[in-house]
Coordinates of C-alpha atoms and ligand atoms in Angstrom, one line a residue:
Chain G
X1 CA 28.3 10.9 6.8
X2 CA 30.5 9.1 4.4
X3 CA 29.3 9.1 0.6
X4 CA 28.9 5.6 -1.0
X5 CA 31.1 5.7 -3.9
X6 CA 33.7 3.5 -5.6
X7 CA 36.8 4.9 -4.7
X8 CA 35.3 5.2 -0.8
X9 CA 34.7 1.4 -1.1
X10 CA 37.9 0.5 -2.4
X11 CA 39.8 2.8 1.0
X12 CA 36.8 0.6 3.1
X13 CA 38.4 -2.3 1.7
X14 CA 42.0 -1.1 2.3
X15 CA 40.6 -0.4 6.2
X16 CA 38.5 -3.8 6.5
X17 CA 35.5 -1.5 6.1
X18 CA 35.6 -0.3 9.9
X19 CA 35.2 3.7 8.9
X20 CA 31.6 3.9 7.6
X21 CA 30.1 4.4 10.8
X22 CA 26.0 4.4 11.4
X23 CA 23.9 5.6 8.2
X24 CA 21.7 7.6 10.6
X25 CA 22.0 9.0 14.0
X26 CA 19.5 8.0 16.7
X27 CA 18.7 11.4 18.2
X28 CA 16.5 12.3 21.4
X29 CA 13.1 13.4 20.3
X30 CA 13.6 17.5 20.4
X31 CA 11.1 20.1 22.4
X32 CA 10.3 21.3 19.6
X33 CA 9.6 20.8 15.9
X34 CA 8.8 23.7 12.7
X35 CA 7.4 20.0 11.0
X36 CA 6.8 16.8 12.4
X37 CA 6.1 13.5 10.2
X38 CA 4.3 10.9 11.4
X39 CA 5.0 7.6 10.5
X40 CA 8.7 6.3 9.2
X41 CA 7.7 4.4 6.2
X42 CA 9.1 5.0 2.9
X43 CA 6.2 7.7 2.1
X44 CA 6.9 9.6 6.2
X45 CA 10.6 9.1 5.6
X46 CA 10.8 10.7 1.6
X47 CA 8.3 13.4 2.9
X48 CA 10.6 14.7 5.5
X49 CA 13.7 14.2 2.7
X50 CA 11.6 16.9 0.6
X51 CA 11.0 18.7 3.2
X52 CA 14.2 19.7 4.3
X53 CA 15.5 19.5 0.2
X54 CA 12.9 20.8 -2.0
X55 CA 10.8 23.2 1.3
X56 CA 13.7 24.6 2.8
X57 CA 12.4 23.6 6.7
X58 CA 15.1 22.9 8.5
X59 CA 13.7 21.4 12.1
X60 CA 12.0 18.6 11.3
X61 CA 11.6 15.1 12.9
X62 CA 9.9 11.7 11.6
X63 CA 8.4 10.0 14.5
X64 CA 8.0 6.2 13.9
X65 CA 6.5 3.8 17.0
X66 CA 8.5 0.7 15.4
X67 CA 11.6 0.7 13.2
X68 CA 12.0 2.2 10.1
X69 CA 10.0 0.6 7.3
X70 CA 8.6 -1.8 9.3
X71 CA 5.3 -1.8 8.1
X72 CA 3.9 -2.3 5.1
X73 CA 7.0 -1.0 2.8
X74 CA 8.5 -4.2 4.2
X75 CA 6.4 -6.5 3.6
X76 CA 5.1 -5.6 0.3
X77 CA 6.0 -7.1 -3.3
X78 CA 7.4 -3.9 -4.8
X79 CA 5.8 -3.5 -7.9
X80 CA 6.6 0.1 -9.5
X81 CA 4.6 0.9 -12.4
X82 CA 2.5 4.2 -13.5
X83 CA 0.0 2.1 -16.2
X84 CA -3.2 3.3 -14.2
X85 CA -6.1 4.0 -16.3
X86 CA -8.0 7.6 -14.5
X87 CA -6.0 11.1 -16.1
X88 CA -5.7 11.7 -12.3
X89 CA -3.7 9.1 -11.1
X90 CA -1.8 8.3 -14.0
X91 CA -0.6 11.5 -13.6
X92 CA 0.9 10.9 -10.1
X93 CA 2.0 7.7 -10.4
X94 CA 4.2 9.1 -13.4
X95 CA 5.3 11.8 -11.7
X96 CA 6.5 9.3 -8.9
X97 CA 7.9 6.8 -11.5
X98 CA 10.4 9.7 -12.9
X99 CA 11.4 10.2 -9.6
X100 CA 12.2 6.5 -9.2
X101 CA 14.3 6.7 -12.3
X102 CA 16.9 8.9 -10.9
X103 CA 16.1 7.7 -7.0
X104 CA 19.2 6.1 -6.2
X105 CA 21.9 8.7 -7.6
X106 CA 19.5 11.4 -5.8
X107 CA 19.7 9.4 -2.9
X108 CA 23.3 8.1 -3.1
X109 CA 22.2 4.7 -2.1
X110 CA 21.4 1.8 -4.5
X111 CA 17.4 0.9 -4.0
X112 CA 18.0 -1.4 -6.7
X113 CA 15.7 0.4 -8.8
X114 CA 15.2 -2.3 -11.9
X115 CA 12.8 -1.5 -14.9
X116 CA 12.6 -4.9 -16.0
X117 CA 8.7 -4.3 -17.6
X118 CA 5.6 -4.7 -15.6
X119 CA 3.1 -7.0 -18.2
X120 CA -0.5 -7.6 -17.8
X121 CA -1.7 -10.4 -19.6
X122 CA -5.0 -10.8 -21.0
X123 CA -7.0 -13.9 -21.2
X124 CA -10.1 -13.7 -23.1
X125 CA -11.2 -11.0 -26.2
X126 CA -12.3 -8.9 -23.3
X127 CA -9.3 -8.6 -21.7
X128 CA -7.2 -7.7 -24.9
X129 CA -10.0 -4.7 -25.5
X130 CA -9.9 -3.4 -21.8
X131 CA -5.7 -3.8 -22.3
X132 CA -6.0 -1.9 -25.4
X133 CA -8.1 0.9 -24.0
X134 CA -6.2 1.2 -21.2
X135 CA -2.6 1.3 -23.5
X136 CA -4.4 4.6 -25.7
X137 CA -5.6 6.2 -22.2
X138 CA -2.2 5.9 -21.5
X139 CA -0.1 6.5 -24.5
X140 CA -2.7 9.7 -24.7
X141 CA -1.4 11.1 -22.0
X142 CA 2.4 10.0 -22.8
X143 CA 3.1 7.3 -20.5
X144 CA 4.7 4.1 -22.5
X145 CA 2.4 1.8 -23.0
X146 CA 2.9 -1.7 -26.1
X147 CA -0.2 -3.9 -27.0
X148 CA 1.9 -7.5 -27.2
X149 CA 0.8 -10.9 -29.1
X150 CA 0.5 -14.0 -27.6
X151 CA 4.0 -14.8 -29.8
X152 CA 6.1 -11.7 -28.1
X153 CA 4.5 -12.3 -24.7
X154 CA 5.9 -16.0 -25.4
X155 CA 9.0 -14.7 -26.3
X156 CA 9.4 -12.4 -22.9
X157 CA 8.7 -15.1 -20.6
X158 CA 9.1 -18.7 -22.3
X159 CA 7.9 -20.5 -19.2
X160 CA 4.3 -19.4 -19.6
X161 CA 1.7 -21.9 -20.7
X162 CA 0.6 -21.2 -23.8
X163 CA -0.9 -24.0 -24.9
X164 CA -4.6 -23.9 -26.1
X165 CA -5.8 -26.4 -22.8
X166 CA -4.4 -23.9 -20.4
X167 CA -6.5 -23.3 -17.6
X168 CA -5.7 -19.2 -18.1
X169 CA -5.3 -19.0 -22.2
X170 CA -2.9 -16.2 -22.9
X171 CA -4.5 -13.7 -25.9
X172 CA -1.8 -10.9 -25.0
X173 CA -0.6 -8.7 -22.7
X174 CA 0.4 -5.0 -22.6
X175 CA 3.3 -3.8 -20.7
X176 CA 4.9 -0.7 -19.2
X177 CA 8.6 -1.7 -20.2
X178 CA 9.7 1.3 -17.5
X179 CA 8.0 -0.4 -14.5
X180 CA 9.4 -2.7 -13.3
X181 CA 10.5 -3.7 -9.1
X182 CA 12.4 -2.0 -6.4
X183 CA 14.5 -2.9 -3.0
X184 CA 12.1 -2.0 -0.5
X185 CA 14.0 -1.8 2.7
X186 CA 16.6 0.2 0.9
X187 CA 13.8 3.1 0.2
X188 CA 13.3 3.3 3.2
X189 CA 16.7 3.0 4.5
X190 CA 18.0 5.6 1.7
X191 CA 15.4 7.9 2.2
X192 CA 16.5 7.7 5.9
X193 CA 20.3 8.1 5.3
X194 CA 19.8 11.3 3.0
X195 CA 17.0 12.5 5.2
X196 CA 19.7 12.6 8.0
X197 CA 22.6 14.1 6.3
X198 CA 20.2 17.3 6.1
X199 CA 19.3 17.2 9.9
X200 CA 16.1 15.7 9.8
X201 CA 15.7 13.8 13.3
X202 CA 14.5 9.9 12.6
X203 CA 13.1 8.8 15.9
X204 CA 11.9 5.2 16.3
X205 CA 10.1 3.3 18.9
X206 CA 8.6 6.7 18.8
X207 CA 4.2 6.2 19.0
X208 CA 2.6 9.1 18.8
X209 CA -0.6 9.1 21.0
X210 CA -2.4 12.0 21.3
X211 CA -1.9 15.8 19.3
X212 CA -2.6 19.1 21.2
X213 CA -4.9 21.3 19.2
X214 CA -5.9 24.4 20.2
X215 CA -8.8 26.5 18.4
X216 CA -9.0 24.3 15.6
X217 CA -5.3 23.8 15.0
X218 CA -2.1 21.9 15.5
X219 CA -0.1 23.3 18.7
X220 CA 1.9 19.7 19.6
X221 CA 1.9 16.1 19.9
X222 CA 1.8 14.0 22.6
X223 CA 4.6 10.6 21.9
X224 CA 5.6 7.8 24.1
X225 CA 8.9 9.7 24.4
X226 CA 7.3 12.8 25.4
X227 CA 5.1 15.8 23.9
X228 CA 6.6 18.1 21.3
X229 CA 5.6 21.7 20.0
X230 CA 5.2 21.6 16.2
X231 CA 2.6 23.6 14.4
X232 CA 2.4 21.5 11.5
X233 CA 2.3 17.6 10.9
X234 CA 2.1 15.4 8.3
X235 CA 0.7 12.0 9.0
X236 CA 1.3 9.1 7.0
X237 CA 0.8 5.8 8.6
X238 CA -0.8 3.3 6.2
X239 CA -3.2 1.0 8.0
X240 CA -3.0 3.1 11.1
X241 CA -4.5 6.0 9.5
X242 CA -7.9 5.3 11.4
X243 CA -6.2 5.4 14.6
X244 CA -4.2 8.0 14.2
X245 CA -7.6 9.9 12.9
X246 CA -9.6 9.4 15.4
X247 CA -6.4 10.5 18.2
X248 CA -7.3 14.2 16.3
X249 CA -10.7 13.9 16.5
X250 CA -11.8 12.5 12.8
X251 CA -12.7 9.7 11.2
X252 CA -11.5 9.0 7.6
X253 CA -12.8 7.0 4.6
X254 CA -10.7 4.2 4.9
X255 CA -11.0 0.6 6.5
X256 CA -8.0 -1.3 7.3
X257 CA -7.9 -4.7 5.8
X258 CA -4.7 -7.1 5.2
X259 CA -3.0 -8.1 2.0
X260 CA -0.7 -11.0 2.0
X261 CA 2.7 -11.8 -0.1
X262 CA 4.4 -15.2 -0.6
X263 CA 7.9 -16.1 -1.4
X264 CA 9.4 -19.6 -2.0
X265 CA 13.1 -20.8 -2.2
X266 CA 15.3 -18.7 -3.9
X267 CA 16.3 -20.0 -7.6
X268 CA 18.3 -19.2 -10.4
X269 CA 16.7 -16.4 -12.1
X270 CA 13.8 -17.6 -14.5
X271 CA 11.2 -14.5 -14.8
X272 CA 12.7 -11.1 -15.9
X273 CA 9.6 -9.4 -16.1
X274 CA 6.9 -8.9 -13.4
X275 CA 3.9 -10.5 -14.2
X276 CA 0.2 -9.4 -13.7
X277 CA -3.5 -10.3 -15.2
X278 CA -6.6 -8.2 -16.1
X279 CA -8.5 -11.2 -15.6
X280 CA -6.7 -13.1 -12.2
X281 CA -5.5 -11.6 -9.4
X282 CA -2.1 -12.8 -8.9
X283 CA 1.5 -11.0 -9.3
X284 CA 4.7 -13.0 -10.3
X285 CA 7.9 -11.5 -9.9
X286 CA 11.3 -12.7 -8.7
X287 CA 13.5 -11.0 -6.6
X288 CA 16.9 -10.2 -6.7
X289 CA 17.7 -13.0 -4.3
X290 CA 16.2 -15.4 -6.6
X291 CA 13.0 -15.9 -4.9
X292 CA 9.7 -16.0 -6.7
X293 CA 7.5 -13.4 -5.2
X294 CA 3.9 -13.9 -5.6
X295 CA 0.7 -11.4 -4.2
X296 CA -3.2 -12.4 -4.8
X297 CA -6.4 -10.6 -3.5
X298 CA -6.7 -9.2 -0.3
X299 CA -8.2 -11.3 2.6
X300 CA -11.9 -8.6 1.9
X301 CA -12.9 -7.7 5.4
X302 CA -11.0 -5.5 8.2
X303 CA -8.5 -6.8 10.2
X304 CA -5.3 -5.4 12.0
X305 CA -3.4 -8.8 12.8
X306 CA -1.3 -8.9 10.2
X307 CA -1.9 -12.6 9.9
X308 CA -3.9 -13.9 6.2
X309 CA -6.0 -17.0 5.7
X310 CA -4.2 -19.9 4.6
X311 CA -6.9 -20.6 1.6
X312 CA -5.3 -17.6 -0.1
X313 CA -2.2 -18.8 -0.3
X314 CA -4.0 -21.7 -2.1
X315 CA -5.5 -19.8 -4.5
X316 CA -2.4 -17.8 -4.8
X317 CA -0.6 -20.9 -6.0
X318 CA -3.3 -22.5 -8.2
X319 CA -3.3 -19.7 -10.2
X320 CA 0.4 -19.4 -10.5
X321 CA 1.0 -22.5 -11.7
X322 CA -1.6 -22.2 -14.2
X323 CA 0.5 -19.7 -15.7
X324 CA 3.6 -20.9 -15.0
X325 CA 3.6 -24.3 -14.4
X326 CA 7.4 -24.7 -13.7
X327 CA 6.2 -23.2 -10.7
X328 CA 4.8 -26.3 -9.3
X329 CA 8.1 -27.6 -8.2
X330 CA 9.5 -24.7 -5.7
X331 CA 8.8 -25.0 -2.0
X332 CA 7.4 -21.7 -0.6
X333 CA 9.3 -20.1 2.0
X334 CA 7.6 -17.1 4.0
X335 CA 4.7 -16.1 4.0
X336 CA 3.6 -12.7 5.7
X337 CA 0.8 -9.8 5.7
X338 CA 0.3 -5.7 6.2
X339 CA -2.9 -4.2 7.0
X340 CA -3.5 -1.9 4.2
X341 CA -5.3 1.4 4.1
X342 CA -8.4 1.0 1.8
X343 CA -9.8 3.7 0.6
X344 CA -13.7 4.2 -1.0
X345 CA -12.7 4.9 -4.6
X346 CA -9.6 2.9 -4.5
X347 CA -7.3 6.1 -4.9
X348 CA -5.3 7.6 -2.6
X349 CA -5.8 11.1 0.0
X350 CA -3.1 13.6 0.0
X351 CA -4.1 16.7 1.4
X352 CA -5.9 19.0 3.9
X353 CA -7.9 17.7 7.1
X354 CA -10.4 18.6 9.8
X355 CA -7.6 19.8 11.7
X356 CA -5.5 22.9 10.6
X357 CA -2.3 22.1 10.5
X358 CA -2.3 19.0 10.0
X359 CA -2.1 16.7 6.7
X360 CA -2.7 13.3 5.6
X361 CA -1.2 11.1 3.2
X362 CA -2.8 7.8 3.0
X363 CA -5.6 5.0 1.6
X364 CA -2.9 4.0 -0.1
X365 CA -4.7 0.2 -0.2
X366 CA -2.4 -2.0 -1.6
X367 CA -0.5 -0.3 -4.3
X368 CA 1.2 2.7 -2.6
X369 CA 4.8 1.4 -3.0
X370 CA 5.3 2.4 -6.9
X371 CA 4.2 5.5 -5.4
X372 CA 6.7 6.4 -2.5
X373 CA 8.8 9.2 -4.0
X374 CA 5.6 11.0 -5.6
X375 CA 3.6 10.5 -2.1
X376 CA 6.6 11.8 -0.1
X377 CA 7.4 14.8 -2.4
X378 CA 3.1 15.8 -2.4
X379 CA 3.4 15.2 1.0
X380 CA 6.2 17.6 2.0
X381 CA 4.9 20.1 -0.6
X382 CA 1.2 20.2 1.5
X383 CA 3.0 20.6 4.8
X384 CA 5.0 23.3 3.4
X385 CA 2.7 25.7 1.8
X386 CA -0.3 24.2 3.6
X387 CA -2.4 23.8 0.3
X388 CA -2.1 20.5 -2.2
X389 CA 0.1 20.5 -5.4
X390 CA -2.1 20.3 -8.3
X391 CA -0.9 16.9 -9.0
X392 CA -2.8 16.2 -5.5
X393 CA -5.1 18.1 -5.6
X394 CA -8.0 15.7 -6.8
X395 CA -7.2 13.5 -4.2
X396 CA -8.6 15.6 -1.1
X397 CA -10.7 14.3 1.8
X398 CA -13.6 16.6 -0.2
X399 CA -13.9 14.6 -3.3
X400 CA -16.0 11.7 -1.1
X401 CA -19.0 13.9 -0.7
X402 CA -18.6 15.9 -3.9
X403 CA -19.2 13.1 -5.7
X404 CA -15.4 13.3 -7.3
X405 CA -13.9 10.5 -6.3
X406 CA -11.1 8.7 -8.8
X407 CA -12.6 5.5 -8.9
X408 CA -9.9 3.3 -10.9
X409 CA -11.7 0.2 -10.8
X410 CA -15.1 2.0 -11.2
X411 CA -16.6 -0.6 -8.2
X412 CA -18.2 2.3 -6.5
X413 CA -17.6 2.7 -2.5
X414 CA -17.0 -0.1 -1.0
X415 CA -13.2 -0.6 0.5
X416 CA -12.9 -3.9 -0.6
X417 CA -13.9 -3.8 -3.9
X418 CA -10.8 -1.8 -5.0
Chain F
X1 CA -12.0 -16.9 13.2
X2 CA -11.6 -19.3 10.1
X3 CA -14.6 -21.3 11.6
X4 CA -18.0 -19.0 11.7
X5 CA -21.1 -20.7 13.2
X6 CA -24.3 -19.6 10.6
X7 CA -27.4 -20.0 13.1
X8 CA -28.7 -22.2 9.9
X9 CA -25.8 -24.5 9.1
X10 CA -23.4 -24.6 12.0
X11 CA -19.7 -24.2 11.8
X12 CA -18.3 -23.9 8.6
X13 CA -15.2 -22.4 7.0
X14 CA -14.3 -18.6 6.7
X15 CA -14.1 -19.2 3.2
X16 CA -17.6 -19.5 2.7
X17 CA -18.7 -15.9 4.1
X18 CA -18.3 -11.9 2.4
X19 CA -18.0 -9.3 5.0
X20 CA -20.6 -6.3 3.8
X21 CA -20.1 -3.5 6.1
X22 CA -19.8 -2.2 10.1
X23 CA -23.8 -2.5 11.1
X24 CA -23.9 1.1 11.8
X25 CA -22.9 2.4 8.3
X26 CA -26.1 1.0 7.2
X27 CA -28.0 4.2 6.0
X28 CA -31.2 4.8 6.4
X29 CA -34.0 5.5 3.6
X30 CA -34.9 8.9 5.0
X31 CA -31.6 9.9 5.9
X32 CA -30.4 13.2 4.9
X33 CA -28.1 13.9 2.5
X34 CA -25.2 15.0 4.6
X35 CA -25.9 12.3 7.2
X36 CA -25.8 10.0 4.2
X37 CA -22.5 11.0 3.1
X38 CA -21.2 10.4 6.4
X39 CA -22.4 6.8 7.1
X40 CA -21.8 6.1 3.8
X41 CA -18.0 7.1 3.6
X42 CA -16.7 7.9 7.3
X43 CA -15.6 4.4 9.2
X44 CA -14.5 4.5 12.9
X45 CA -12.2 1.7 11.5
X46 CA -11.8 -0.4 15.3
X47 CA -9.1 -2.0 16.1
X48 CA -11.1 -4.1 18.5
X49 CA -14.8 -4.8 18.8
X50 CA -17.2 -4.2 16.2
X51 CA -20.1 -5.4 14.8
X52 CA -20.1 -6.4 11.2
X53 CA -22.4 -7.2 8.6
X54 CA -21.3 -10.6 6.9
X55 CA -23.2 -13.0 4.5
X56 CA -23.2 -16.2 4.4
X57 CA -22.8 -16.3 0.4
X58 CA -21.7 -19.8 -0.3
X59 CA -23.9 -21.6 2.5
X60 CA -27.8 -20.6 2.8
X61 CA -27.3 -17.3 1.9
X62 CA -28.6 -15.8 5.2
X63 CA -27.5 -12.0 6.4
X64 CA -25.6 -12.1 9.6
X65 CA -24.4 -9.4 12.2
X66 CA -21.0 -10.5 13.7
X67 CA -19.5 -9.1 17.2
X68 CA -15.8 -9.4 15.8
X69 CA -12.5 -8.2 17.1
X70 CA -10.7 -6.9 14.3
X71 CA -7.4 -7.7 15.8
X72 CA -7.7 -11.2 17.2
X73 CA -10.1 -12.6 15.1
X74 CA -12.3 -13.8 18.1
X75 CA -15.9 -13.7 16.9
X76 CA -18.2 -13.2 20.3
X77 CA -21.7 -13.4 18.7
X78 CA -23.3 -14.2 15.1
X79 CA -27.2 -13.8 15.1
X80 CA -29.7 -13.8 12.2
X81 CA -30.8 -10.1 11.2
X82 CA -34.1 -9.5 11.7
X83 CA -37.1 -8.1 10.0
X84 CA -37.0 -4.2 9.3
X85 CA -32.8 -4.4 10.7
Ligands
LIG1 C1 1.5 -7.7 1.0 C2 1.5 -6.3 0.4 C3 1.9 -6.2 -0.9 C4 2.0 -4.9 -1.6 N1 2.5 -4.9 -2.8 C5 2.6 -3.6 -3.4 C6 3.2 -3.5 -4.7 O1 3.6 -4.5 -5.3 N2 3.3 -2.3 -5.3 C7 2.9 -1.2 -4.6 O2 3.0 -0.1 -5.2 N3 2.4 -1.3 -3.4 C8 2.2 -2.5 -2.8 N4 1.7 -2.5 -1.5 C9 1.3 -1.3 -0.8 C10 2.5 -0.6 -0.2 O3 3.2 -1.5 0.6 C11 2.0 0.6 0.7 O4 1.0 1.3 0.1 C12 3.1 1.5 1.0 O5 4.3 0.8 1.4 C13 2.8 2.4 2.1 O6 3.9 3.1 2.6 P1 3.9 3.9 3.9 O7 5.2 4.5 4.1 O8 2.8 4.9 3.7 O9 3.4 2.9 5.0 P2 4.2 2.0 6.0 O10 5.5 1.5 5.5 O11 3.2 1.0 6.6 O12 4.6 3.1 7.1 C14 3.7 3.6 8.1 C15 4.4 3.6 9.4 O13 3.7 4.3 10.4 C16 4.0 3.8 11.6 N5 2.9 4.2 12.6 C17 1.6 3.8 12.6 N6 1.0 4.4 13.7 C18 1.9 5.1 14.3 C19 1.8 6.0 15.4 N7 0.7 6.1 16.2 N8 3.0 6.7 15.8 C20 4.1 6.5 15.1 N9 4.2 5.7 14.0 C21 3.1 5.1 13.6 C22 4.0 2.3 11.4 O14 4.8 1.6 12.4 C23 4.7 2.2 10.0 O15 6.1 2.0 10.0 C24 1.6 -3.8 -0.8 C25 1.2 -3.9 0.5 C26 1.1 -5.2 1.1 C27 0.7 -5.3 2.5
LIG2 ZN1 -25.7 -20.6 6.7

């Protein structure tokens, strides 16, 4: 594997760049396995990175029935932040965002990492004392955190109407000035490069379909490209958790439902921040290509087609344009969906199942991106020693009927609430 | 799906119905606790045929039980829930 590097880009250069070679091999699926990880998404592919780095395993394969982030850490809009408002998950997503910071030197391959501030605005009194309270839960537990006035937000992003008829009013905003966006095809693809150099086996168009358990516990799984001995797995599919549940036997609290993203024509850069509400639910942000990237609500009931209603994309738009009305005049240019893994409190499960031997990392819903190194890094830690971290540790499979769920929104269980 | 036809109003838009729940995590009064916690939190999570729970919130208002695929959208049967469901 050849490093990326200045000086080996300059001898590339020399050589009309025909010495790189592949960034991962394309191996047959082995007999055998001492870890397998289902699911090569940015969270299966940086789990079987920390396996082999931080756990010491050295046979271990990622099983993926597509290509390499394929699902949804293609197809989301890449928001990193940690500005959550529960102890429990702030503490996660914080641990995940210093990972990002030093991702792509860890790595050796550019995600394009950019903390260019993550701002929610408010709109009303209301949303300037929720802001507040959630800026001292977080500066509390020290994760940044800056209470803006209407001037400075004017002054970060000049295009926002801030005139007193605007259909949103802008009181404020606070902002996490270290969140910011990420390149999501080069997680996955970095991940899966340095995941490679230390042996781990990436093996697409690989569906797993059924696991052999024996007494309780893990003994194989059973692929489209044959079955495999492992004795421990680590599943982390998204909005195929359900499926890949019930193959072991379980059912899970999670409902697959879809979220959809928008992009238009790309344009000269004119928002340097990524934009949120407390009040609206709609996500400005504009990629490095130049397009503007915009997310809403999901589409609120369950679904697996990966196709959204056209009305959101409506009501996407409208609100938008309320805040930015410059907006009006780009032409959208894609528009796609994922089926997200919803969970009943809205927080994630990382840990322990039914089955021994294997692990779960999922319900994700839709904000699992910002926490891909974190996830991955829990993930490999659980498969390892076969017990969660204690940063994962609230977020088991038992906190549903102990009553402990992490219930950020505090919307009580319903999946598509959160 | 995007069209649903209410028994009450006809066909009318998507946009106009909230999904509640899959019918059979409805719990029951008497239920106990542990079988509680289970309806209440475990889904089977189809990816096919189910039957769903939906309102029609922004039309007459009336409960309805949907036989929806959850990967095609086709909706097979909406009927009125009755007394006691
Ligand atoms: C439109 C949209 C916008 C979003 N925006 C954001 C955002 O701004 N910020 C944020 O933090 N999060 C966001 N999210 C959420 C985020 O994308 C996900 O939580 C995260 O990417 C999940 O990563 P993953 O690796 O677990 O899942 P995925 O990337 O979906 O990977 C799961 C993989 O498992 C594979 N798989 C499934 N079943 C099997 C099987 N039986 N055998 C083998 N492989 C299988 C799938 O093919 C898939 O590649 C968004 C999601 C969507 C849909
Ligand atoms: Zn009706």
């Amino acid at each position: 594997m050849k490093r990326y590097s200045a000086f080996n880009l300059f001898r590339e250069g020399l050589n009309g760049h025909k010495g790189w070679g592949p960034a991962w091999r394309s191996p047959e699926p082995a007999r055998s396995y001492d870890a397998v990880i289902i699911g090569g998404g940015g969270h299966g592919l940086a789990a079987a990175y920390y396996l082999a780095k931080i756990q010491g395993l050295k046979r271990i394969a990622v099983l993926e029935r597509g290509w390499i982030g394929g699902g949804n850490t293609g197809r989301n809009t890449t928001i990193v932040r940690s500005n959550y408002r529960q102890p429990q998950i702030q503490r996660l997503l914080e641990f995940s965002l210093k990972l990002w910071e030093g991702l792509s030197e860890e790595l050796n391959y550019n995600v394009m990492f950019s903390q260019r501030g993550a701002l929610f605005l408010g709109h009303s009194d209301s949303d300037m004392t929720r802001l507040a309270e959630r800026g001292d839960a977080l500066r509390c537990n020290g994760i940044d955190a800056e209470l803006m006035t209407p001037g400075q937000v004017a002054r970060l992003i000049p295009l926002l109407d801030m005139s007193d008829r605007a259909r949103f009013p802008v009181h404020g905003g606070l902002i996490q000035r270290r969140g910011g966006t990420a390149r999501h095809d080069a997680v996955a693809w970095g991940y899966a490069r340095a995941a490679d150099v230390r042996g781990v086996d990436i093996i697409q168009n690989c569906e797993v379909t059924g696991f052999d358990i024996r007494g309780g516990r893990i003994a194989g799984i059973r692929t489209s490209r044959g079955d495999i001995a492992t004795d421990r797995i680590g599943m982390s599919v998204a909005g195929a958790s359900g499926q890949v549940a019930a193959l072991a036997g379980f059912t899970l609290p999670i409902e697959s439902h879809l979220l959809q993203a928008f992009v238009s024509e790309p344009v000269k850069p004119m928002i340097d921040t990524v934009i949120m509400s407390q009040s609206i639910h709609c996500y400005i942000s504009q990629s490095d290509k130049g397009e503007v990237v915009l997310g809403g609500d999901p589409d609120l009931y369950p679904t697996y087609s990966q196709k959204g209603v056209p009305y959101r994309l409506e009501e996407v738009a409208g609100q938008a344009i309320s805040l930015i009305p410059a907006l009006s005049r780009l032409r959208m240019l894609r528009s796609w969906a994922g089926t997200t893994d919803m969970s009943f409190d809205g927080s994630p499960i990382i840990g322990t199942t039914p089955v021994e031997g294997l692990f779960i990392n999922g319900g994700w819903c839709y904000g699992g991106f910002k926490a891909t190194p974190g996830a991955g890094w829990l993930l490999a830690h659980t498969v390892a020693t076969g017990a969660p971290h204690d940063i994962n540790a609230p977020f088991g499979l038992d906190r549903f009927a102990a009553g402990a769920t992490v219930d950020e929104q505090g919307t009580g269980p319903m999946p598509q609430a959160h | 799906m995007l069209l649903i036809t209410c028994p009450h109003c006809g066909e009318r838009a998507q946009a106009e119905f909230t999904y509640e729940r899959p019918v059979q995590t409805v719990i029951a009064l008497d239920a106990p606790v542990e079988v509680a916690v289970e309806t209440l939190y475990n889904r089977a999570n189809p990816r096919g045929w189910s039957w769903e729970l939906w309102r029609h919130t922004h039309g007459c208002g009336a409960w309805l039980k949907l036989h929806r695929h959850t990967a095609t959208h086709e909706v097979a049967a909406v009927a009125l829930l009755e007394a006691g469901a």
